[in-house]
GROMACS .gro file of N, CA and C in nm:
model
  180
    1MET      N    1  -0.422  -1.794  -2.241
    1MET     CA    2  -0.353  -1.666  -2.309
    1MET      C    3  -0.241  -1.586  -2.275
    2PRO      N    4  -0.204  -1.543  -2.401
    2PRO     CA    5  -0.058  -1.515  -2.400
    2PRO      C    6  -0.027  -1.393  -2.354
    3ASN      N    7   0.093  -1.359  -2.282
    3ASN     CA    8   0.117  -1.241  -2.195
    3ASN      C    9   0.150  -1.176  -2.280
    4THR      N   10   0.080  -1.070  -2.324
    4THR     CA   11   0.161  -0.967  -2.411
    4THR      C   12   0.155  -0.840  -2.350
    5SER      N   13   0.245  -0.730  -2.352
    5SER     CA   14   0.207  -0.615  -2.287
    5SER      C   15   0.169  -0.514  -2.428
    6ILE      N   16   0.078  -0.413  -2.382
    6ILE     CA   17   0.031  -0.317  -2.467
    6ILE      C   18   0.131  -0.206  -2.442
    7THR      N   19   0.192  -0.166  -2.572
    7THR     CA   20   0.251   0.006  -2.551
    7THR      C   21   0.153   0.084  -2.686
    8LEU      N   22   0.203   0.211  -2.617
    8LEU     CA   23   0.140   0.298  -2.699
    8LEU      C   24   0.230   0.418  -2.746
    9ASN      N   25   0.256   0.457  -2.893
    9ASN     CA   26   0.330   0.572  -2.944
    9ASN      C   27   0.293   0.677  -2.877
   10ASP      N   28   0.382   0.788  -2.855
   10ASP     CA   29   0.345   0.929  -2.772
   10ASP      C   30   0.245   0.996  -2.843
   11ALA      N   31   0.234   0.971  -2.961
   11ALA     CA   32   0.078   1.039  -3.016
   11ALA      C   33  -0.056   0.956  -2.999
   12GLU      N   34  -0.031   0.798  -2.921
   12GLU     CA   35  -0.146   0.782  -2.908
   12GLU      C   36  -0.174   0.818  -2.784
   13ARG      N   37  -0.088   0.863  -2.691
   13ARG     CA   38  -0.129   0.870  -2.558
   13ARG      C   39  -0.195   1.000  -2.524
   14GLN      N   40  -0.266   1.044  -2.421
   14GLN     CA   41  -0.346   1.141  -2.387
   14GLN      C   42  -0.320   1.202  -2.227
   15PRO      N   43  -0.358   1.298  -2.233
   15PRO     CA   44  -0.271   1.341  -2.043
   15PRO      C   45  -0.389   1.294  -1.943
   16CYS      N   46  -0.388   1.270  -1.871
   16CYS     CA   47  -0.435   1.225  -1.715
   16CYS      C   48  -0.466   1.335  -1.608
   17GLU      N   49  -0.563   1.377  -1.615
   17GLU     CA   50  -0.615   1.467  -1.532
   17GLU      C   51  -0.634   1.431  -1.403
   18ILE      N   52  -0.573   1.455  -1.304
   18ILE     CA   53  -0.596   1.449  -1.157
   18ILE      C   54  -0.669   1.549  -1.057
   19TRP      N   55  -0.757   1.513  -1.015
   19TRP     CA   56  -0.863   1.587  -0.928
   19TRP      C   57  -0.817   1.521  -0.794
   20THR      N   58  -0.862   1.661  -0.707
   20THR     CA   59  -0.824   1.663  -0.570
   20THR      C   60  -0.948   1.743  -0.505
   21ARG      N   61  -0.928   1.726  -0.358
   21ARG     CA   62  -1.053   1.744  -0.262
   21ARG      C   63  -0.986   1.926  -0.221
   22VAL      N   64  -1.068   1.998  -0.223
   22VAL     CA   65  -1.011   2.107  -0.168
   22VAL      C   66  -1.125   2.147  -0.097
   23MET      N   67  -1.137   2.227   0.005
   23MET     CA   68  -1.232   2.267   0.096
   23MET      C   69  -1.377   2.223   0.085
   24GLY      N   70  -1.412   2.098   0.091
   24GLY     CA   71  -1.508   2.008   0.089
   24GLY      C   72  -1.547   1.968  -0.053
   25TYR      N   73  -1.470   2.035  -0.178
   25TYR     CA   74  -1.521   1.978  -0.327
   25TYR      C   75  -1.409   1.922  -0.378
   26HIS      N   76  -1.448   1.854  -0.511
   26HIS     CA   77  -1.324   1.828  -0.616
   26HIS      C   78  -1.281   1.925  -0.679
   27ARG      N   79  -1.189   1.951  -0.749
   27ARG     CA   80  -1.163   2.032  -0.810
   27ARG      C   81  -1.038   1.980  -0.941
   28PRO      N   82  -1.047   1.968  -1.063
   28PRO     CA   83  -0.902   1.925  -1.105
   28PRO      C   84  -0.758   1.964  -1.112
   29MET      N   85  -0.651   1.920  -1.067
   29MET     CA   86  -0.523   2.050  -1.073
   29MET      C   87  -0.455   2.135  -1.134
   30SER      N   88  -0.532   2.089  -1.281
   30SER     CA   89  -0.509   2.161  -1.360
   30SER      C   90  -0.587   2.302  -1.349
   31SER      N   91  -0.672   2.335  -1.257
   31SER     CA   92  -0.678   2.465  -1.222
   31SER      C   93  -0.621   2.556  -1.110
   32PHE      N   94  -0.559   2.473  -1.036
   32PHE     CA   95  -0.476   2.544  -0.935
   32PHE      C   96  -0.360   2.616  -0.987
   33ASN      N   97  -0.325   2.738  -0.919
   33ASN     CA   98  -0.241   2.853  -0.946
   33ASN      C   99  -0.123   2.755  -0.914
   34ILE      N  100   0.000   2.841  -0.906
   34ILE     CA  101   0.137   2.767  -0.912
   34ILE      C  102   0.154   2.771  -0.750
   35GLY      N  103   0.119   2.852  -0.615
   35GLY     CA  104   0.105   2.824  -0.527
   35GLY      C  105   0.049   2.717  -0.446
   36LYS      N  106  -0.102   2.710  -0.495
   36LYS     CA  107  -0.177   2.577  -0.461
   36LYS      C  108  -0.104   2.457  -0.510
   37LYS      N  109  -0.033   2.452  -0.677
   37LYS     CA  110   0.031   2.324  -0.728
   37LYS      C  111   0.158   2.267  -0.651
   38GLY      N  112   0.242   2.400  -0.587
   38GLY     CA  113   0.323   2.365  -0.496
   38GLY      C  114   0.275   2.291  -0.349
   39GLU      N  115   0.175   2.360  -0.263
   39GLU     CA  116   0.135   2.308  -0.165
   39GLU      C  117   0.092   2.155  -0.193
   40PHE      N  118  -0.022   2.140  -0.330
   40PHE     CA  119  -0.005   1.963  -0.331
   40PHE      C  120   0.059   1.915  -0.327
   41HIS      N  121   0.196   1.920  -0.435
   41HIS     CA  122   0.339   1.844  -0.424
   41HIS      C  123   0.385   1.829  -0.257
   42GLU      N  124   0.345   1.882  -0.188
   42GLU     CA  125   0.413   1.883  -0.073
   42GLU      C  126   0.317   1.836   0.023
   43ARG      N  127   0.208   1.783  -0.011
   43ARG     CA  128   0.147   1.734   0.116
   43ARG      C  129   0.177   1.572   0.118
   44ARG      N  130   0.158   1.551   0.296
   44ARG     CA  131   0.204   1.436   0.332
   44ARG      C  132   0.112   1.386   0.363
   45PHE      N  133   0.095   1.210   0.334
   45PHE     CA  134  -0.024   1.127   0.366
   45PHE      C  135   0.039   1.002   0.480
   46PHE      N  136  -0.075   1.015   0.546
   46PHE     CA  137  -0.075   0.924   0.668
   46PHE      C  138  -0.155   0.799   0.648
   47VAL      N  139  -0.123   0.706   0.771
   47VAL     CA  140  -0.204   0.566   0.810
   47VAL      C  141  -0.261   0.582   0.902
   48GLU      N  142  -0.387   0.595   0.929
   48GLU     CA  143  -0.446   0.601   1.056
   48GLU      C  144  -0.477   0.462   1.128
   49ARG      N  145  -0.416   0.457   1.240
   49ARG     CA  146  -0.401   0.279   1.277
   49ARG      C  147  -0.564   0.297   1.322
   50PRO      N  148  -0.596   0.188   1.375
   50PRO     CA  149  -0.707   0.149   1.454
   50PRO      C  150  -0.710   0.200   1.590
   51ALA      N  151  -0.845   0.213   1.621
   51ALA     CA  152  -0.875   0.247   1.764
   51ALA      C  153  -0.775   0.159   1.887
   52GLY      N  154  -0.736   0.215   1.975
   52GLY     CA  155  -0.703   0.131   2.093
   52GLY      C  156  -0.564   0.061   2.074
   53GLN      N  157  -0.489   0.120   1.912
   53GLN     CA  158  -0.324   0.105   1.909
   53GLN      C  159  -0.303   0.224   1.987
   54ALA      N  160  -0.159   0.198   2.032
   54ALA     CA  161  -0.073   0.279   2.046
   54ALA      C  162   0.016   0.344   1.950
   55PRO      N  163   0.057   0.433   1.984
   55PRO     CA  164   0.105   0.497   1.853
   55PRO      C  165   0.243   0.436   1.868
   56ALA      N  166   0.279   0.465   1.715
   56ALA     CA  167   0.479   0.392   1.716
   56ALA      C  168   0.553   0.471   1.735
   57ARG      N  169   0.634   0.444   1.800
   57ARG     CA  170   0.747   0.524   1.864
   57ARG      C  171   0.829   0.580   1.737
   58GLN      N  172   0.872   0.680   1.731
   58GLN     CA  173   0.989   0.737   1.645
   58GLN      C  174   1.086   0.742   1.653
   59ALA      N  175   1.219   0.700   1.554
   59ALA     CA  176   1.372   0.651   1.584
   59ALA      C  177   1.401   0.835   1.606
   60VAL      N  178   1.504   0.802   1.696
   60VAL     CA  179   1.556   0.932   1.739
   60VAL      C  180   1.650   0.969   1.625
   0.00000   0.00000   0.00000
């Protein structure tokens, strides 16, 4: 099977709607006001360690 990449012209593309969980329910980000959009972009993500593992030491 040949390895070909699919390319689209800008006219063929469509916007991708991003949904997120807010206060226990899911909403599209497009419905957020400017303040809530700013909060969304400032979110920090973390990886929860398995139970029983010591926390990682932070660099000073």
